[in-house]
PDB file of C-alpha atoms in Angstrom:
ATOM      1  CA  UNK M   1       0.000   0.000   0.000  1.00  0.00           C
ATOM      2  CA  UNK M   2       3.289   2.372   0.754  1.00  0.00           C
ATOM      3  CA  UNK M   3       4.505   4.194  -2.009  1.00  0.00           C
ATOM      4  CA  UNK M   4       6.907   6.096  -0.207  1.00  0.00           C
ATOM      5  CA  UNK M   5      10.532   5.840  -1.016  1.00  0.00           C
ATOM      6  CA  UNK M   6      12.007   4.211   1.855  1.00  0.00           C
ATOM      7  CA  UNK M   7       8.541   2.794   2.361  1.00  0.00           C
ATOM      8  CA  UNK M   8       6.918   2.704   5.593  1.00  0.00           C
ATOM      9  CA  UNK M   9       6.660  -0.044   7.928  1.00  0.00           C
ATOM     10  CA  UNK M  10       4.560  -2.977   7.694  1.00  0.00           C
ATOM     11  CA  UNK M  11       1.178  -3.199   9.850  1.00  0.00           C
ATOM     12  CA  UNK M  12       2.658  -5.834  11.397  1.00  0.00           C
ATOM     13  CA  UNK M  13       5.853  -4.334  12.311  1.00  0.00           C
ATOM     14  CA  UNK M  14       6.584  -3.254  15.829  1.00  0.00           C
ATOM     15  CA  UNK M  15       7.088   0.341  15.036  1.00  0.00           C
ATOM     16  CA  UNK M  16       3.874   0.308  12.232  1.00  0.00           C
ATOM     17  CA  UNK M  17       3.040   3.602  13.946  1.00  0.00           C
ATOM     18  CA  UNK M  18       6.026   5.393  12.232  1.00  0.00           C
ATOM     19  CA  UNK M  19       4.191   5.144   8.850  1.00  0.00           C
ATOM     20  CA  UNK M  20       2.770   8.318   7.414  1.00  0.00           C
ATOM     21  CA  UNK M  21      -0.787   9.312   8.228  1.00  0.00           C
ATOM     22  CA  UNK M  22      -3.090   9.359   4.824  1.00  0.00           C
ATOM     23  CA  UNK M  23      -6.071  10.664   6.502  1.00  0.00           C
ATOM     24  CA  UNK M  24      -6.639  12.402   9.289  1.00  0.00           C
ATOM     25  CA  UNK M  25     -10.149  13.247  11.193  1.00  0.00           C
ATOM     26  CA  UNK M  26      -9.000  14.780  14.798  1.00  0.00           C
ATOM     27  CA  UNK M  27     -12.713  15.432  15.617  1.00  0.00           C
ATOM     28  CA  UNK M  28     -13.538  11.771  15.356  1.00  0.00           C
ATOM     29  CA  UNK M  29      -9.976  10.850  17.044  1.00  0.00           C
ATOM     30  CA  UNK M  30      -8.473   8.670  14.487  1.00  0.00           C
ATOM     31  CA  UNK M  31      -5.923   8.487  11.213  1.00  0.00           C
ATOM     32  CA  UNK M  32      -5.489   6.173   8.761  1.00  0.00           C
ATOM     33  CA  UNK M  33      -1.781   5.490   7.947  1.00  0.00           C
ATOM     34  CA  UNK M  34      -0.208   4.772   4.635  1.00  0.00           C
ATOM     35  CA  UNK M  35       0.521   0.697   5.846  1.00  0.00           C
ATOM     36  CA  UNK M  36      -3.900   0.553   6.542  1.00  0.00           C
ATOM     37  CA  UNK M  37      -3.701   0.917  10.026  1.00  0.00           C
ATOM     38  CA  UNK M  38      -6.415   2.627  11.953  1.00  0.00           C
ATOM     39  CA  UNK M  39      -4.654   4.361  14.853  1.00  0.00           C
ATOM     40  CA  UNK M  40      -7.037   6.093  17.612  1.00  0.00           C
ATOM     41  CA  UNK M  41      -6.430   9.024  19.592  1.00  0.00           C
ATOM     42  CA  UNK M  42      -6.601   6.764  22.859  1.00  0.00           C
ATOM     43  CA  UNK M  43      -3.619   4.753  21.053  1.00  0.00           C
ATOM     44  CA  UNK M  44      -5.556   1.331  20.221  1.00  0.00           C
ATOM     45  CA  UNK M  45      -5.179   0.565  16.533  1.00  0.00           C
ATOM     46  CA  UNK M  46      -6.848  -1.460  14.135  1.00  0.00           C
ATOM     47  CA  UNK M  47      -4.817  -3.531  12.084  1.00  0.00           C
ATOM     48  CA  UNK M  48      -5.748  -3.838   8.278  1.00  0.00           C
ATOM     49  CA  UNK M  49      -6.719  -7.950   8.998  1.00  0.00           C
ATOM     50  CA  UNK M  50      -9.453  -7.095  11.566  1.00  0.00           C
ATOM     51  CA  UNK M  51      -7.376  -7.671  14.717  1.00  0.00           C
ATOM     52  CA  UNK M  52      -7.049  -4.955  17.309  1.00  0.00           C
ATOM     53  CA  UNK M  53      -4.160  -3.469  19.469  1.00  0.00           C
ATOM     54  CA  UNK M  54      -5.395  -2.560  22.864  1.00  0.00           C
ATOM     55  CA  UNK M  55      -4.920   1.186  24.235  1.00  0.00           C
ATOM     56  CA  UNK M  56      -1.149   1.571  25.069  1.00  0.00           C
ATOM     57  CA  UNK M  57      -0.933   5.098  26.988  1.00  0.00           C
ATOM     58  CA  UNK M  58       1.764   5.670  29.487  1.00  0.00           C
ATOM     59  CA  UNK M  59       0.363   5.698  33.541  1.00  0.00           C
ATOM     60  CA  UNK M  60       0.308   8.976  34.311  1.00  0.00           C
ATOM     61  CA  UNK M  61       1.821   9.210  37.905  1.00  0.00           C
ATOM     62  CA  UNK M  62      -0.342  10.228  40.661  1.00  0.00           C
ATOM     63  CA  UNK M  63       0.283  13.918  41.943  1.00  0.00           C
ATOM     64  CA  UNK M  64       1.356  13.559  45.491  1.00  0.00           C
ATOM     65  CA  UNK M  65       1.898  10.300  45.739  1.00  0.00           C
ATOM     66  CA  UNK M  66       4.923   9.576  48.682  1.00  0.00           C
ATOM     67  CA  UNK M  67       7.411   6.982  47.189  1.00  0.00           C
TER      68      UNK M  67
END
């Protein structure tokens, strides 16, 4: 699906998020990238064969928490 010259990763590659966005609809939180993966602004993805890549946001560290 890449045309880009070095193409993009694969969907299946670990780092398929590097690829370059095609479309882009912020006020419905998602892009399609150039390999056909849907990524949403919560970071799941969909992956161009139907399966799914749960949410992956850092924790965010609890203000004034004593360690």
């Amino acid at each position: 699906m890449c045309a880009h010259n070095p193409p993009c990763p694969t969907a299946m590659a670990p780092d398929r998020e590097a690829a370059r966005p095609v479309a882009h609809r912020p006020e419905q939180g998602w892009s399609l990238l150039c390999n056909g993966v849907l990524v949403f602004e919560d970071t799941g993805e969909l992956l161009p064969d139907g399966g799914i890549v749960a949410p992956h946001r850092p924790l965010a560290l609890t203000v004034g928490s004593a360690a």
